[in-house]
Short mmCIF file of N, CA and C in Angstrom, two decimals:
data_model
loop_
_atom_site.label_atom_id
_atom_site.label_comp_id
_atom_site.label_asym_id
_atom_site.label_seq_id
_atom_site.Cartn_x
_atom_site.Cartn_y
_atom_site.Cartn_z
N UNK A 89 -13.64 4.39 14.89
CA UNK A 89 -13.29 5.39 13.84
C UNK A 89 -12.03 5.34 13.72
N UNK A 90 -11.43 5.43 12.59
CA UNK A 90 -10.06 5.80 12.51
C UNK A 90 -9.34 6.87 12.66
N UNK A 91 -8.79 7.28 13.53
CA UNK A 91 -8.20 8.46 13.18
C UNK A 91 -6.28 8.76 12.71
N UNK A 92 -6.37 9.93 11.80
CA UNK A 92 -4.90 10.39 11.76
C UNK A 92 -4.19 9.62 12.46
N UNK A 93 -4.19 10.21 13.98
CA UNK A 93 -3.27 9.41 15.07
C UNK A 93 -3.17 8.79 15.02
N UNK A 94 -4.23 7.42 15.01
CA UNK A 94 -4.01 5.83 15.44
C UNK A 94 -2.95 5.66 14.14
N UNK A 95 -3.31 6.22 12.72
CA UNK A 95 -2.60 5.29 11.42
C UNK A 95 -1.52 5.75 12.18
N UNK A 96 -0.86 6.95 13.06
CA UNK A 96 0.56 7.43 12.71
C UNK A 96 1.03 6.92 13.48
N UNK A 97 0.34 6.35 14.61
CA UNK A 97 1.16 5.17 15.72
C UNK A 97 1.11 3.85 15.11
N UNK A 98 0.40 3.44 14.30
CA UNK A 98 0.68 1.79 13.52
C UNK A 98 1.48 2.15 12.78
N UNK A 99 1.68 3.24 11.58
CA UNK A 99 3.28 3.58 11.20
C UNK A 99 4.42 3.21 11.96
N UNK A 100 4.04 4.13 13.12
CA UNK A 100 5.68 4.38 14.13
C UNK A 100 6.25 2.72 14.58
N UNK A 101 5.01 2.05 14.70
CA UNK A 101 4.84 0.42 15.08
C UNK A 101 5.20 -0.69 14.41
N UNK A 102 5.17 -0.30 12.68
CA UNK A 102 5.46 -0.99 12.06
C UNK A 102 6.92 -0.85 11.90
N UNK A 103 7.40 1.13 11.23
CA UNK A 103 8.88 1.05 11.38
C UNK A 103 9.62 0.27 12.65
N UNK A 104 9.00 -0.15 13.89
CA UNK A 104 9.85 -0.53 14.54
C UNK A 104 9.71 -2.14 14.66
N UNK A 105 8.81 -2.75 13.74
CA UNK A 105 8.48 -4.54 13.88
C UNK A 105 7.99 -4.66 14.15
N UNK A 106 6.55 -4.33 14.35
CA UNK A 106 5.27 -4.75 14.83
C UNK A 106 4.82 -5.30 13.78
N UNK A 107 4.81 -6.75 13.37
CA UNK A 107 3.71 -6.78 11.91
C UNK A 107 2.63 -6.95 12.41
N UNK A 108 1.48 -6.56 13.85
CA UNK A 108 0.61 -6.60 14.03
C UNK A 108 -0.22 -5.47 13.42
N UNK A 109 0.76 -3.58 13.84
CA UNK A 109 0.29 -2.28 13.53
C UNK A 109 0.54 -2.95 12.08
N UNK A 110 1.34 -3.32 11.52
CA UNK A 110 1.64 -3.27 10.06
C UNK A 110 0.14 -3.76 9.11
N UNK A 111 -0.35 -4.90 9.74
CA UNK A 111 -1.84 -5.40 9.47
C UNK A 111 -3.06 -4.69 9.61
N UNK A 112 -2.62 -4.07 10.63
CA UNK A 112 -3.39 -2.89 10.80
C UNK A 112 -4.12 -1.90 9.45
N UNK A 113 -2.33 -1.60 9.08
CA UNK A 113 -2.60 -0.40 8.23
C UNK A 113 -3.25 -0.85 6.67
N UNK A 114 -2.48 -2.19 6.60
CA UNK A 114 -3.15 -3.00 4.93
C UNK A 114 -4.78 -3.46 5.20
N UNK A 115 -5.35 -3.60 6.32
CA UNK A 115 -6.65 -3.55 6.48
C UNK A 115 -6.67 -2.74 6.45
N UNK A 116 -6.98 -1.77 6.47
CA UNK A 116 -7.37 -0.28 6.53
C UNK A 116 -7.24 0.36 4.83
N UNK A 117 -6.50 -0.61 4.29
CA UNK A 117 -6.48 0.52 3.09
C UNK A 117 -6.43 -0.89 2.02
N UNK A 118 -6.90 -1.96 2.31
CA UNK A 118 -6.77 -2.79 0.80
C UNK A 118 -7.30 -2.75 -0.11
N UNK A 119 -9.18 -2.25 0.95
CA UNK A 119 -10.30 -1.91 -0.16
C UNK A 119 -9.53 -1.06 -1.27
N UNK A 120 -9.39 -0.18 -0.20
CA UNK A 120 -8.89 1.33 -2.37
C UNK A 120 -7.77 0.82 -2.69
N UNK A 121 -6.76 0.53 -2.42
CA UNK A 121 -5.83 0.16 -2.77
C UNK A 121 -6.35 -1.37 -4.38
N UNK A 122 -6.78 -2.09 -3.80
CA UNK A 122 -7.89 -2.90 -4.89
C UNK A 122 -8.36 -2.08 -5.89
N UNK A 123 -9.24 -1.38 -5.53
CA UNK A 123 -9.81 -1.00 -6.14
C UNK A 123 -9.61 -0.04 -7.27
N UNK A 124 -8.44 1.09 -7.16
CA UNK A 124 -7.11 1.27 -7.64
C UNK A 124 -6.28 0.37 -8.95
N UNK A 125 -6.13 -0.45 -8.13
CA UNK A 125 -5.55 -1.86 -8.84
C UNK A 125 -6.17 -2.14 -10.28
N UNK A 126 -7.24 -2.31 -9.74
CA UNK A 126 -8.44 -3.21 -10.39
C UNK A 126 -8.67 -2.26 -11.91
N UNK A 127 -8.93 -0.97 -11.04
CA UNK A 127 -9.53 0.34 -12.46
C UNK A 127 -8.07 0.13 -13.06
N UNK A 128 -6.89 0.30 -13.16
CA UNK A 128 -5.64 0.35 -13.91
C UNK A 128 -5.43 -0.72 -14.75
N UNK A 129 -5.70 -1.77 -14.48
CA UNK A 129 -5.40 -2.56 -14.58
C UNK A 129 -6.17 -3.46 -15.22
N UNK A 130 -7.38 -3.32 -14.61
CA UNK A 130 -8.78 -4.00 -15.36
C UNK A 130 -9.02 -5.40 -14.14
N UNK A 131 -10.14 -5.35 -14.05
CA UNK A 131 -10.53 -6.43 -13.29
C UNK A 131 -10.13 -7.79 -13.40
N UNK A 132 -10.44 -8.19 -14.71
CA UNK A 132 -10.04 -9.65 -15.56
C UNK A 132 -8.66 -9.84 -15.70
N UNK A 133 -7.71 -8.58 -15.47
CA UNK A 133 -6.44 -9.02 -15.92
C UNK A 133 -5.74 -10.70 -14.69
N UNK A 134 -5.31 -11.44 -15.27
CA UNK A 134 -4.58 -12.36 -14.07
C UNK A 134 -3.33 -11.85 -13.33
N UNK A 135 -3.61 -12.55 -12.29
CA UNK A 135 -2.35 -12.06 -11.61
C UNK A 135 -2.79 -10.67 -10.68
N UNK A 136 -4.14 -10.10 -10.83
CA UNK A 136 -4.44 -9.03 -9.57
C UNK A 136 -3.91 -8.94 -8.43
N UNK A 137 -4.71 -10.12 -7.85
CA UNK A 137 -4.14 -10.31 -6.56
C UNK A 137 -2.86 -10.25 -6.18
N UNK A 138 -2.15 -10.66 -6.57
CA UNK A 138 -0.29 -10.51 -6.82
C UNK A 138 -0.31 -9.51 -6.95
N UNK A 139 -0.46 -8.62 -8.05
CA UNK A 139 -0.08 -7.27 -8.00
C UNK A 139 -0.61 -6.31 -6.45
N UNK A 140 -1.69 -6.55 -5.98
CA UNK A 140 -1.96 -5.98 -5.22
C UNK A 140 -1.40 -6.49 -3.71
N UNK A 141 -1.01 -7.73 -3.89
CA UNK A 141 0.10 -8.10 -2.21
C UNK A 141 1.16 -7.40 -2.77
N UNK A 142 1.53 -7.48 -3.68
CA UNK A 142 3.25 -7.08 -4.03
C UNK A 142 2.94 -5.67 -3.88
N UNK A 143 1.81 -4.53 -3.76
CA UNK A 143 2.01 -3.26 -3.32
C UNK A 143 1.75 -3.14 -1.81
N UNK A 144 1.35 -3.86 -1.38
CA UNK A 144 1.61 -4.44 0.17
C UNK A 144 3.00 -4.89 1.10
N UNK A 145 3.30 -5.58 0.07
CA UNK A 145 4.85 -6.12 0.30
C UNK A 145 6.28 -5.12 0.22
N UNK A 146 5.66 -3.92 -1.21
CA UNK A 146 6.42 -3.02 -1.36
C UNK A 146 6.66 -2.33 -0.37
N UNK A 147 5.91 -1.69 -0.08
CA UNK A 147 5.52 -0.62 1.05
C UNK A 147 5.85 -1.30 2.46
N UNK A 148 5.88 -2.26 2.87
CA UNK A 148 6.66 -3.03 3.79
C UNK A 148 7.48 -2.50 3.79
N UNK A 149 8.37 -2.88 2.42
CA UNK A 149 9.76 -2.85 2.87
C UNK A 149 10.59 -1.70 2.95
N UNK A 150 9.66 -0.56 2.25
CA UNK A 150 9.58 0.73 2.19
C UNK A 150 9.30 2.05 2.79
N UNK A 151 8.67 0.83 3.82
CA UNK A 151 8.33 2.00 4.91
C UNK A 151 9.54 2.61 5.98
N UNK A 152 10.13 2.40 6.33
CA UNK A 152 11.54 3.60 6.83
C UNK A 152 11.64 4.82 5.54
N UNK A 153 11.50 4.67 4.16
CA UNK A 153 11.66 5.58 3.49
C UNK A 153 10.04 6.61 4.08
N UNK A 154 9.07 6.48 4.39
CA UNK A 154 7.82 7.66 4.59
C UNK A 154 8.39 8.20 4.68
N UNK A 155 8.09 9.47 5.24
CA UNK A 155 8.15 10.60 5.89
C UNK A 155 7.39 11.04 6.25
N UNK A 156 6.34 11.10 5.96
CA UNK A 156 5.14 11.80 6.48
C UNK A 156 4.48 13.09 5.42
N UNK A 157 5.55 13.12 4.93
CA UNK A 157 5.17 14.13 4.25
C UNK A 157 3.51 14.13 3.64
N UNK A 158 3.57 13.43 3.08
CA UNK A 158 2.25 12.99 2.24
C UNK A 158 1.33 11.97 3.48
N UNK A 159 -0.17 12.11 3.29
CA UNK A 159 -0.93 10.62 3.63
C UNK A 159 -0.32 9.53 3.70
N UNK A 160 -0.35 8.63 4.41
CA UNK A 160 0.26 7.37 4.15
C UNK A 160 -0.54 6.89 2.52
N UNK A 161 -1.57 6.95 2.66
CA UNK A 161 -2.59 6.45 1.67
C UNK A 161 -1.92 7.03 0.35
N UNK A 162 -1.52 8.14 0.80
CA UNK A 162 -1.32 8.95 -0.65
C UNK A 162 0.03 8.26 -0.96
N UNK A 163 0.92 7.96 -0.20
CA UNK A 163 2.26 7.27 -0.74
C UNK A 163 1.70 5.91 -1.32
N UNK A 164 0.94 5.48 -0.30
CA UNK A 164 0.40 3.60 -0.82
C UNK A 164 0.24 4.00 -2.45
N UNK A 165 -0.49 4.62 -2.73
CA UNK A 165 -1.60 5.11 -3.76
C UNK A 165 0.27 4.94 -5.27
N UNK A 166 0.76 5.89 -4.38
CA UNK A 166 2.08 6.23 -5.20
C UNK A 166 2.82 4.71 -5.98
N UNK A 167 2.66 4.15 -5.03
CA UNK A 167 3.73 2.53 -4.87
C UNK A 167 2.69 1.55 -6.05
N UNK A 168 1.04 1.66 -5.48
CA UNK A 168 0.81 0.68 -6.39
C UNK A 168 0.64 1.41 -7.39
N UNK A 169 0.26 2.05 -8.15
CA UNK A 169 0.57 3.45 -9.74
C UNK A 169 1.61 2.40 -10.15
N UNK A 170 2.60 3.24 -9.34
CA UNK A 170 3.99 2.35 -10.04
C UNK A 170 4.40 0.74 -10.18
N UNK A 171 3.41 0.34 -9.28
CA UNK A 171 3.22 -1.36 -9.89
C UNK A 171 2.81 -1.65 -11.06
N UNK A 172 1.67 -0.84 -10.95
CA UNK A 172 0.74 -1.23 -12.12
C UNK A 172 1.34 -0.91 -13.73
N UNK A 173 2.00 0.35 -13.53
CA UNK A 173 2.34 0.33 -14.57
C UNK A 173 3.91 -0.73 -15.19
N UNK A 174 4.85 -0.63 -14.15
CA UNK A 174 5.10 -2.44 -13.97
C UNK A 174 4.86 -3.67 -14.52
N UNK A 175 3.91 -3.37 -14.43
CA UNK A 175 3.01 -4.92 -14.72
C UNK A 175 2.51 -4.72 -16.30
N UNK A 176 1.94 -3.25 -16.22
CA UNK A 176 1.27 -3.25 -17.93
C UNK A 176 2.85 -2.80 -18.71
N UNK A 177 3.83 -2.57 -18.37
CA UNK A 177 5.25 -3.27 -18.92
C UNK A 177 5.34 -5.00 -19.27
N UNK A 178 5.06 -5.56 -18.70
CA UNK A 178 5.73 -6.28 -18.29
C UNK A 178 4.78 -7.27 -19.69
N UNK A 179 3.57 -6.81 -19.27
CA UNK A 179 2.73 -7.45 -20.41
C UNK A 179 2.54 -6.82 -21.51
#
């Protein structure tokens, strides 16, 4: 079982450039983010996998701005919601 402390260690390591630590964060949250994106865009939305991947790419490049005031999943969820809104405006 992964604890909040484990996750914080992965966040700190990912911020320091450890790609395997970031991969652990992705693996921990990918199912929840995929379900959220599917609900927001519809499971039959074309390119849904690209949207999900883009959420994690955006999170990676914004990781230095994660302050830890909210849970990592909450922060990641906000990125996913914003990305879905962008996608809905685009289509």
